[in-house]
GROMACS .gro file of C-alpha atoms in nm:
model
  456
    1MET     CA    1  12.799   8.182  17.320
    2LEU     CA    2  12.869   7.962  17.015
    3LEU     CA    3  12.495   7.936  16.950
    4ALA     CA    4  12.460   8.313  16.958
    5CYS     CA    5  12.745   8.357  16.711
    6PHE     CA    6  12.593   8.092  16.483
    7LEU     CA    7  12.252   8.265  16.484
    8PHE     CA    8  12.412   8.603  16.419
    9GLY     CA    9  12.597   8.454  16.122
   10LEU     CA   10  12.268   8.324  15.979
   11ILE     CA   11  12.114   8.669  16.011
   12VAL     CA   12  12.404   8.833  15.826
   13PHE     CA   13  12.392   8.566  15.552
   14SER     CA   14  12.016   8.609  15.515
   15TYR     CA   15  12.052   8.987  15.484
   16LYS     CA   16  12.327   8.970  15.219
   17HIS     CA   17  12.168   8.682  15.022
   18PRO     CA   18  11.789   8.716  15.050
   19GLY     CA   19  11.599   8.395  14.967
   20ARG     CA   20  11.911   8.169  14.961
   21LEU     CA   21  11.859   8.039  15.315
   22GLN     CA   22  11.499   7.941  15.233
   23GLU     CA   23  11.626   7.744  14.934
   24TYR     CA   24  11.873   7.550  15.154
   25VAL     CA   25  11.600   7.443  15.395
   26GLY     CA   26  11.354   7.361  15.113
   27ALA     CA   27  11.108   7.648  15.166
   28LYS     CA   28  10.939   7.807  14.864
   29VAL     CA   29  11.052   8.160  14.786
   30PRO     CA   30  10.791   8.391  14.627
   31LYS     CA   31  10.919   8.544  14.304
   32GLN     CA   32  10.952   8.918  14.277
   33SER     CA   33  10.691   9.076  14.048
   34ALA     CA   34  10.828   9.325  13.798
   35VAL     CA   35  10.475   9.461  13.753
   36ALA     CA   36  10.437   9.516  14.125
   37ASP     CA   37  10.770   9.696  14.136
   38ALA     CA   38  10.662   9.924  13.854
   39ALA     CA   39  10.338  10.007  14.035
   40VAL     CA   40  10.523  10.124  14.343
   41TYR     CA   41  10.713  10.397  14.160
   42THR     CA   42  10.530  10.665  13.965
   43PRO     CA   43  10.760  10.900  13.776
   44PRO     CA   44  10.692  11.263  13.867
   45LEU     CA   45  10.522  11.480  13.609
   46ILE     CA   46  10.785  11.702  13.454
   47PRO     CA   47  10.649  12.036  13.328
   48SER     CA   48  10.767  12.188  13.005
   49PRO     CA   49  11.113  12.333  13.072
   50GLU     CA   50  10.995  12.667  12.931
   51ALA     CA   51  10.671  12.688  13.137
   52PRO     CA   52  10.615  12.781  13.501
   53LEU     CA   53  10.507  12.514  13.744
   54HIS     CA   54  10.134  12.453  13.765
   55PRO     CA   55   9.978  12.713  13.998
   56SER     CA   56   9.880  12.440  14.246
   57GLU     CA   57  10.249  12.350  14.286
   58TYR     CA   58  10.329  12.705  14.391
   59VAL     CA   59  10.051  12.684  14.650
   60ALA     CA   60  10.202  12.358  14.780
   61GLN     CA   61  10.542  12.527  14.795
   62CYS     CA   62  10.407  12.808  15.012
   63ARG     CA   63  10.206  12.571  15.228
   64GLU     CA   64  10.513  12.361  15.301
   65LEU     CA   65  10.735  12.658  15.380
   66ASN     CA   66  10.479  12.813  15.613
   67GLN     CA   67  10.407  12.505  15.824
   68GLY     CA   68  10.500  12.474  16.187
   69PHE     CA   69  10.641  12.816  16.268
   70MET     CA   70  10.537  13.176  16.308
   71THR     CA   71  10.722  13.448  16.121
   72HIS     CA   72  10.819  13.766  16.300
   73GLY     CA   73  10.983  14.088  16.200
   74ASP     CA   74  10.925  14.322  15.910
   75TYR     CA   75  10.732  14.223  15.597
   76TRP     CA   76  11.049  14.224  15.387
   77ASP     CA   77  11.283  14.061  15.639
   78ARG     CA   78  11.466  13.753  15.520
   79PRO     CA   79  11.300  13.434  15.644
   80SER     CA   80  11.449  13.297  15.964
   81MET     CA   81  11.472  12.952  15.808
   82ASP     CA   82  11.696  12.885  15.508
   83MET     CA   83  11.409  12.872  15.261
   84GLY     CA   84  11.449  12.924  14.889
   85SER     CA   85  11.815  13.012  14.920
   86SER     CA   86  11.902  12.788  14.626
   87GLN     CA   87  11.720  13.033  14.399
   88GLY     CA   88  11.875  13.345  14.550
   89LEU     CA   89  11.736  13.622  14.763
   90GLU     CA   90  11.635  13.967  14.653
   91ASP     CA   91  11.945  14.149  14.770
   92GLU     CA   92  12.197  13.891  14.650
   93GLU     CA   93  12.392  13.937  14.329
   94ALA     CA   94  12.196  13.798  14.034
   95VAL     CA   95  12.331  13.518  13.819
   96ASP     CA   96  12.236  13.525  13.452
   97ASP     CA   97  12.036  13.233  13.312
   98THR     CA   98  12.168  13.057  13.002
   99TYR     CA   99  11.884  12.898  12.810
  100ARG     CA  100  11.852  12.925  12.434
  101LEU     CA  101  11.667  13.225  12.294
  102PRO     CA  102  11.494  13.268  11.958
  103GLU     CA  103  11.678  13.487  11.711
  104GLY     CA  104  11.649  13.851  11.810
  105GLY     CA  105  11.519  13.778  12.160
  106ARG     CA  106  11.618  13.973  12.466
  107THR     CA  107  11.961  13.877  12.587
  108ALA     CA  108  11.996  13.995  12.948
  109VAL     CA  109  11.791  13.833  13.223
  110CYS     CA  110  11.614  14.072  13.459
  111SER     CA  111  11.807  14.067  13.786
  112LYS     CA  112  11.501  14.093  14.015
  113THR     CA  113  11.140  14.030  13.919
  114ILE     CA  114  10.784  13.996  14.043
  115THR     CA  115  10.578  13.769  13.818
  116TYR     CA  116  10.201  13.752  13.845
  117LEU     CA  117  10.091  13.413  13.713
  118LEU     CA  118   9.731  13.419  13.592
  119ASP     CA  119   9.597  13.080  13.701
  120GLY     CA  120   9.252  13.092  13.539
  121GLU     CA  121   9.074  13.009  13.866
  122VAL     CA  122   8.934  13.349  13.970
  123GLY     CA  123   8.740  13.629  13.806
  124LEU     CA  124   8.895  13.902  13.595
  125LEU     CA  125   8.876  14.183  13.851
  126ALA     CA  126   9.001  13.953  14.128
  127ASP     CA  127   9.319  13.911  13.923
  128LEU     CA  128   9.344  14.278  13.828
  129ALA     CA  129   9.312  14.388  14.191
  130LEU     CA  130   9.606  14.166  14.288
  131ILE     CA  131   9.809  14.267  13.983
  132ALA     CA  132   9.760  14.630  14.087
  133GLN     CA  133   9.927  14.557  14.421
  134ALA     CA  134  10.200  14.343  14.262
  135ALA     CA  135  10.278  14.630  14.024
  136ALA     CA  136  10.304  14.869  14.319
  137LEU     CA  137  10.543  14.634  14.500
  138ALA     CA  138  10.755  14.607  14.186
  139ARG     CA  139  10.778  14.986  14.169
  140GLU     CA  140  10.870  15.012  14.536
  141ARG     CA  141  11.126  14.729  14.536
  142ASN     CA  142  11.282  14.833  14.204
  143ARG     CA  143  11.191  14.505  14.038
  144THR     CA  144  11.068  14.420  13.691
  145LEU     CA  145  10.699  14.329  13.670
  146ILE     CA  146  10.607  14.031  13.451
  147ILE     CA  147  10.256  13.901  13.379
  148ASP     CA  148  10.249  13.535  13.275
  149ASP     CA  149   9.936  13.407  13.096
  150THR     CA  150  10.048  13.044  13.047
  151TYR     CA  151   9.750  12.903  13.238
  152TRP     CA  152   9.499  13.184  13.184
  153ASN     CA  153   9.151  13.087  13.069
  154ARG     CA  154   9.077  13.421  12.900
  155GLY     CA  155   9.319  13.406  12.609
  156LYS     CA  156   9.643  13.602  12.622
  157TRP     CA  157   9.704  13.912  12.830
  158GLY     CA  158   9.769  14.095  12.504
  159ASP     CA  159   9.420  14.005  12.378
  160HIS     CA  160   9.285  14.260  12.626
  161PHE     CA  161   9.562  14.476  12.772
  162GLU     CA  162   9.880  14.652  12.675
  163ASP     CA  163  10.211  14.490  12.760
  164ALA     CA  164  10.277  14.569  13.126
  165PHE     CA  165  10.647  14.515  13.055
  166ALA     CA  166  10.634  14.817  12.823
  167LEU     CA  167  10.415  15.035  13.045
  168GLN     CA  168  10.618  14.962  13.358
  169PRO     CA  169  10.964  14.868  13.229
  170GLY     CA  170  11.127  14.869  13.570
  171PRO     CA  171  11.495  14.927  13.637
  172GLU     CA  172  11.618  14.722  13.338
  173PRO     CA  173  11.416  14.807  13.025
  174GLY     CA  174  11.448  14.538  12.761
  175CYS     CA  175  11.560  14.261  12.995
  176ARG     CA  176  11.408  13.916  12.955
  177ALA     CA  177  11.210  13.712  13.203
  178PRO     CA  178  11.399  13.459  13.416
  179HIS     CA  179  11.380  13.091  13.334
  180PRO     CA  180  11.062  12.945  13.487
  181LYS     CA  181  11.270  12.706  13.700
  182ASN     CA  182  11.390  13.010  13.895
  183LEU     CA  183  11.044  13.134  13.995
  184VAL     CA  184  10.977  13.104  14.369
  185ALA     CA  185  10.637  13.154  14.530
  186CYS     CA  186  10.762  13.160  14.890
  187PRO     CA  187  10.944  13.338  15.040
  188ARG     CA  188  10.867  13.677  14.888
  189THR     CA  189  11.231  13.778  14.932
  190ALA     CA  190  11.332  13.542  14.650
  191ARG     CA  191  11.502  13.716  14.361
  192HIS     CA  192  11.233  13.598  14.118
  193TRP     CA  193  10.910  13.602  14.318
  194VAL     CA  194  10.594  13.461  14.156
  195ILE     CA  195  10.241  13.538  14.281
  196THR     CA  196   9.914  13.365  14.192
  197ALA     CA  197   9.560  13.432  14.308
  198HIS     CA  198   9.594  13.136  14.546
  199THR     CA  199   9.940  13.214  14.686
  200ALA     CA  200   9.835  13.575  14.754
  201LYS     CA  201   9.699  13.476  15.096
  202TYR     CA  202  10.057  13.404  15.206
  203HIS     CA  203  10.169  13.755  15.111
  204PHE     CA  204   9.872  13.996  15.124
  205GLY     CA  205   9.729  13.912  15.464
  206HIS     CA  206   9.793  14.074  15.804
  207PRO     CA  207  10.171  14.124  15.757
  208PHE     CA  208  10.101  14.315  15.434
  209SER     CA  209   9.839  14.529  15.607
  210ASP     CA  210  10.068  14.597  15.902
  211HIS     CA  211  10.345  14.710  15.668
  212TYR     CA  212  10.153  14.908  15.406
  213GLU     CA  213   9.859  15.061  15.591
  214ASP     CA  214   9.910  15.404  15.744
  215PRO     CA  215   9.996  15.318  16.107
  216TYR     CA  216   9.908  15.667  16.231
  217ALA     CA  217   9.563  15.680  16.070
  218ARG     CA  218   9.231  15.526  16.168
  219ASN     CA  219   8.965  15.317  15.998
  220LEU     CA  220   8.932  15.394  15.627
  221ASN     CA  221   9.227  15.635  15.630
  222ARG     CA  222   9.460  15.348  15.719
  223LEU     CA  223   9.392  15.200  15.374
  224ARG     CA  224   9.481  15.514  15.181
  225PRO     CA  225   9.836  15.403  15.081
  226ILE     CA  226   9.705  15.068  14.950
  227TYR     CA  227   9.420  15.244  14.769
  228ASP     CA  228   9.660  15.493  14.609
  229ALA     CA  229   9.887  15.208  14.498
  230ALA     CA  230   9.595  15.039  14.320
  231HIS     CA  231   9.482  15.365  14.162
  232LYS     CA  232   9.829  15.435  14.021
  233SER     CA  233   9.856  15.083  13.879
  234PHE     CA  234   9.524  15.114  13.694
  235ILE     CA  235   9.633  15.446  13.549
  236SER     CA  236   9.989  15.356  13.449
  237THR     CA  237  10.029  14.976  13.427
  238ILE     CA  238   9.694  14.804  13.365
  239ARG     CA  239   9.555  14.958  13.047
  240PRO     CA  240   9.334  14.821  12.767
  241ASN     CA  241   9.496  14.750  12.432
  242SER     CA  242   9.417  14.956  12.124
  243GLU     CA  243   9.126  14.735  12.015
  244LEU     CA  244   8.955  14.745  12.352
  245GLY     CA  245   9.040  15.113  12.394
  246ALA     CA  246   8.849  15.184  12.072
  247LEU     CA  247   8.549  14.984  12.198
  248ILE     CA  248   8.553  15.174  12.529
  249ARG     CA  249   8.560  15.509  12.347
  250SER     CA  250   8.277  15.393  12.121
  251ALA     CA  251   8.066  15.291  12.422
  252ARG     CA  252   8.136  15.622  12.598
  253HIS     CA  253   8.044  15.818  12.285
  254GLU     CA  254   7.713  15.635  12.239
  255PHE     CA  255   7.633  15.669  12.610
  256LYS     CA  256   7.719  16.041  12.603
  257GLU     CA  257   7.464  16.092  12.327
  258SER     CA  258   7.204  15.915  12.541
  259ILE     CA  259   7.288  16.140  12.837
  260SER     CA  260   7.255  16.452  12.623
  261THR     CA  261   6.895  16.369  12.538
  262LEU     CA  262   6.803  16.354  12.909
  263ASN     CA  263   6.981  16.650  13.070
  264SER     CA  264   7.223  16.932  12.999
  265THR     CA  265   7.528  16.781  13.172
  266PRO     CA  266   7.653  16.505  12.938
  267GLU     CA  267   7.964  16.442  13.150
  268THR     CA  268   7.760  16.328  13.453
  269TYR     CA  269   7.598  15.995  13.528
  270MET     CA  270   7.556  15.717  13.784
  271SER     CA  271   7.675  15.361  13.741
  272VAL     CA  272   7.511  15.048  13.877
  273HIS     CA  273   7.656  14.699  13.884
  274ILE     CA  274   7.451  14.393  13.979
  275ARG     CA  275   7.640  14.067  14.031
  276ARG     CA  276   7.444  13.746  14.048
  277GLY     CA  277   7.560  13.402  13.935
  278ASP     CA  278   7.783  13.241  14.197
  279ARG     CA  279   7.809  13.553  14.418
  280LYS     CA  280   7.536  13.532  14.679
  281GLN     CA  281   7.490  13.752  14.986
  282ARG     CA  282   7.749  13.702  15.256
  283LEU     CA  283   7.592  13.831  15.575
  284SER     CA  284   7.310  13.585  15.635
  285ASN     CA  285   7.196  13.252  15.498
  286SER     CA  286   6.836  13.338  15.584
  287LYS     CA  287   6.821  13.623  15.333
  288PRO     CA  288   6.732  13.582  14.966
  289PRO     CA  289   7.045  13.485  14.772
  290TYR     CA  290   7.070  13.821  14.596
  291ILE     CA  291   7.005  14.186  14.675
  292SER     CA  292   6.665  14.272  14.526
  293ILE     CA  293   6.620  14.518  14.242
  294SER     CA  294   6.399  14.725  14.473
  295GLU     CA  295   6.695  14.773  14.711
  296PHE     CA  296   6.908  14.892  14.421
  297ALA     CA  297   6.630  15.129  14.313
  298THR     CA  298   6.602  15.273  14.664
  299ALA     CA  299   6.979  15.325  14.685
  300ILE     CA  300   6.982  15.497  14.345
  301GLN     CA  301   6.700  15.732  14.439
  302LEU     CA  302   6.855  15.821  14.777
  303THR     CA  303   7.193  15.885  14.614
  304GLN     CA  304   7.043  16.106  14.345
  305SER     CA  305   6.853  16.301  14.608
  306ARG     CA  306   7.161  16.337  14.831
  307LEU     CA  307   7.384  16.448  14.542
  308ASP     CA  308   7.110  16.647  14.373
  309ASP     CA  309   7.346  16.922  14.259
  310VAL     CA  310   7.531  16.682  14.026
  311LEU     CA  311   7.296  16.385  13.981
  312SER     CA  312   6.946  16.527  13.944
  313SER     CA  313   6.762  16.306  13.690
  314SER     CA  314   7.092  16.163  13.573
  315MET     CA  315   7.133  15.874  13.333
  316ILE     CA  316   7.256  15.538  13.461
  317TYR     CA  317   7.519  15.312  13.312
  318PHE     CA  318   7.409  14.958  13.399
  319ALA     CA  319   7.608  14.635  13.390
  320SER     CA  320   7.528  14.287  13.513
  321ASP     CA  321   7.626  13.929  13.442
  322SER     CA  322   7.253  13.846  13.457
  323PRO     CA  323   7.014  13.919  13.166
  324SER     CA  324   6.718  13.862  13.400
  325ALA     CA  325   6.852  14.124  13.643
  326GLU     CA  326   6.867  14.375  13.358
  327SER     CA  327   6.510  14.294  13.258
  328GLU     CA  328   6.396  14.364  13.615
  329PHE     CA  329   6.600  14.683  13.626
  330ALA     CA  330   6.450  14.802  13.297
  331THR     CA  331   6.103  14.778  13.448
  332ALA     CA  332   6.202  15.027  13.720
  333PHE     CA  333   6.413  15.268  13.513
  334SER     CA  334   6.303  15.210  13.151
  335GLU     CA  335   6.442  15.501  12.944
  336ARG     CA  336   6.693  15.621  13.201
  337PHE     CA  337   6.973  15.369  13.164
  338PHE     CA  338   7.219  15.241  12.907
  339SER     CA  339   7.401  14.907  12.884
  340LEU     CA  340   7.600  14.703  12.636
  341ARG     CA  341   7.286  14.502  12.562
  342GLN     CA  342   7.111  14.823  12.453
  343SER     CA  343   7.391  14.945  12.228
  344GLN     CA  344   7.314  14.998  11.861
  345ASP     CA  345   7.670  14.896  11.775
  346PRO     CA  346   7.700  14.520  11.705
  347ALA     CA  347   8.063  14.531  11.817
  348LEU     CA  348   7.938  14.635  12.163
  349TRP     CA  349   7.614  14.449  12.220
  350GLN     CA  350   7.773  14.118  12.124
  351LEU     CA  351   8.008  14.161  12.423
  352ALA     CA  352   7.721  14.148  12.672
  353SER     CA  353   7.684  13.842  12.895
  354MET     CA  354   7.405  13.607  12.797
  355GLN     CA  355   7.402  13.408  13.122
  356ASP     CA  356   7.479  13.449  13.491
  357TYR     CA  357   7.851  13.417  13.563
  358ASP     CA  358   7.976  13.112  13.752
  359GLN     CA  359   8.351  13.072  13.790
  360LYS     CA  360   8.328  12.692  13.804
  361THR     CA  361   8.145  12.662  13.471
  362PHE     CA  362   8.325  12.941  13.287
  363ASN     CA  363   8.586  12.702  13.150
  364ALA     CA  364   8.314  12.493  12.986
  365LEU     CA  365   8.260  12.778  12.740
  366SER     CA  366   8.459  12.791  12.419
  367LYS     CA  367   8.783  12.987  12.420
  368GLU     CA  368   8.631  13.240  12.181
  369GLU     CA  369   8.333  13.288  12.414
  370ARG     CA  370   8.558  13.337  12.717
  371ILE     CA  371   8.765  13.597  12.534
  372ARG     CA  372   8.449  13.777  12.417
  373LEU     CA  373   8.303  13.793  12.769
  374THR     CA  374   8.633  13.918  12.907
  375LYS     CA  375   8.637  14.202  12.656
  376GLY     CA  376   8.282  14.289  12.757
  377MET     CA  377   8.382  14.298  13.123
  378VAL     CA  378   8.671  14.534  13.049
  379VAL     CA  379   8.439  14.773  12.862
  380ASP     CA  380   8.179  14.752  13.139
  381PHE     CA  381   8.439  14.816  13.408
  382ALA     CA  382   8.567  15.124  13.226
  383LEU     CA  383   8.221  15.283  13.219
  384LEU     CA  384   8.121  15.163  13.566
  385SER     CA  385   8.431  15.311  13.730
  386GLY     CA  386   8.542  15.592  13.501
  387VAL     CA  387   8.894  15.450  13.475
  388TRP     CA  388   9.088  15.509  13.148
  389ALA     CA  389   8.867  15.810  13.062
  390TRP     CA  390   8.993  16.073  12.821
  391LYS     CA  391   8.937  16.446  12.857
  392GLY     CA  392   8.575  16.525  12.776
  393ASP     CA  393   8.455  16.167  12.830
  394PRO     CA  394   8.158  16.118  13.062
  395VAL     CA  395   8.259  15.975  13.401
  396PRO     CA  396   8.039  15.852  13.686
  397GLN     CA  397   7.978  16.076  13.986
  398ALA     CA  398   7.842  15.789  14.195
  399SER     CA  399   7.819  15.410  14.180
  400VAL     CA  400   7.592  15.152  14.344
  401CYS     CA  401   7.714  14.794  14.386
  402THR     CA  402   7.769  14.503  14.627
  403ILE     CA  403   8.103  14.443  14.800
  404SER     CA  404   8.109  14.067  14.738
  405SER     CA  405   8.191  14.154  14.376
  406ASN     CA  406   8.552  14.245  14.303
  407ILE     CA  407   8.418  14.480  14.037
  408CYS     CA  408   8.256  14.680  14.316
  409LYS     CA  409   8.584  14.709  14.507
  410MET     CA  410   8.765  14.838  14.199
  411MET     CA  411   8.481  15.075  14.104
  412ALA     CA  412   8.578  15.272  14.416
  413VAL     CA  413   8.935  15.290  14.283
  414GLY     CA  414   8.820  15.421  13.946
  415LEU     CA  415   8.603  15.691  14.104
  416GLY     CA  416   8.895  15.837  14.298
  417TRP     CA  417   8.927  15.870  14.676
  418ASP     CA  418   8.735  16.195  14.729
  419LYS     CA  419   8.455  16.111  14.490
  420ALA     CA  420   8.419  15.758  14.627
  421PHE     CA  421   8.432  15.830  15.001
  422GLY     CA  422   8.367  16.203  15.031
  423ARG     CA  423   8.548  16.412  15.290
  424VAL     CA  424   8.682  16.136  15.514
  425ASP     CA  425   8.736  16.282  15.862
  426GLU     CA  426   9.037  16.237  16.089
  427MET     CA  427   8.873  15.942  16.260
  428GLY     CA  428   8.856  15.765  15.925
  429TYR     CA  429   8.480  15.772  15.883
  430LEU     CA  430   8.356  15.826  15.530
  431ASP     CA  431   8.137  16.123  15.445
  432ASP     CA  432   7.783  15.986  15.425
  433HIS     CA  433   7.657  16.304  15.263
  434HIS     CA  434   7.911  16.340  14.982
  435LYS     CA  435   8.021  15.979  14.921
  436GLY     CA  436   7.973  15.850  14.568
  437TRP     CA  437   8.058  15.482  14.623
  438VAL     CA  438   7.739  15.326  14.758
  439GLU     CA  439   7.778  14.966  14.875
  440ILE     CA  440   7.442  14.809  14.964
  441GLU     CA  441   7.533  14.458  15.077
  442GLN     CA  442   7.731  14.510  15.398
  443LYS     CA  443   7.616  14.873  15.431
  444GLY     CA  444   7.909  14.966  15.650
  445GLN     CA  445   7.842  14.692  15.908
  446ILE     CA  446   8.189  14.541  15.861
  447ILE     CA  447   8.508  14.740  15.916
  448PRO     CA  448   8.692  14.821  15.700
  449LEU     CA  449   8.405  14.897  15.466
  450TRP     CA  450   8.633  14.874  15.160
  451SER     CA  451   8.910  14.629  15.076
  452ALA     CA  452   9.164  14.638  14.796
  453PHE     CA  453   9.144  14.272  14.691
  454GLU     CA  454   9.005  13.931  14.774
  455LEU     CA  455   9.215  13.644  14.909
  456SER     CA  456   9.119  13.295  14.790
   0.00000   0.00000   0.00000
């Protein structure tokens, strides 16, 4: 018993005075290394207090909060776990932020917001498709929509588009954005919800479809509410700025003159988009990487024949990221198409892409080059889809494209539901005789044949 007490006393002494016992018995005690201690601890990177977290940190936030349990209930139900409560939930009373503002800045913080954070890791139309849905959610939930371009690789949002804050002011016109520290990626019921292209998969997957698709409709008709939401956003919230608007009108005017020389209906044409670069065919690895020009030519001819009353011998507006694809296309259609590369206006032809687009190498280009190519894509998209057209402007009656491109998905939105899909029947099958949106990659083999966005 005495021995046990003695040993216990030694243990306590050793714990309270580390190394002293070794000194008493003559053993060498290794010295503590200050360098080693410093290597163990790495101070966390602290972002600028006025900037949002890096987009990857928002992804990590959502990944952590969605591990190990299944969510049930309605899309907008509060999470069952106490997640994000420190930043407030949507229906809780807002607390004003108190960080210093520049002279004359907005003074009242928006009480509830949806921020779309452009992360610079996806293509332009991939972002715009998601912004269109975010804008629709902001309208529905009576929140203020904010677009943050802190990490965008295409310049500033205002370099290309009008201020979404002004076009869709929300319930509190003139309010200011919340402090970045209050932005929460997950859960979506947070008062200040932030979305990125890579957190979208946590919010725009099956629960979103279950909530926002028409539950009483079938096939394509189920997607009508989501389609209409995107269409409204492109009309009212996502609009080119005055500089780009002038370039779009200039391109439409020059194209209209080209149409007039070919037929007597200058308001009618077809549009064709060919995406190459890093977008290869999805359905089979055994196929050539890209849809051939001959397949595009066949689709164009069949569409013109099918819609002969409006498209007989019509001109084609052509756009592609690939100069070689345009050269091939020119061989087949020579004098019957127009593109930015063919424009006589230097302000337009200099916007055309000089190389196939690859998202991974896009950042290697200079900032000026990235901004230029983005402007070119906005002009191309306007003429490919017919969106943002003024009265009397030519608009496409039909479009040919491949679904792996987000441009193709949004071309259907620009055409309008009836022009894109024809007279969709009660079973939700599109009208193969009157449809104007002609997708030649999946060719209707995958249901649904159209989707509103891409999840990364």
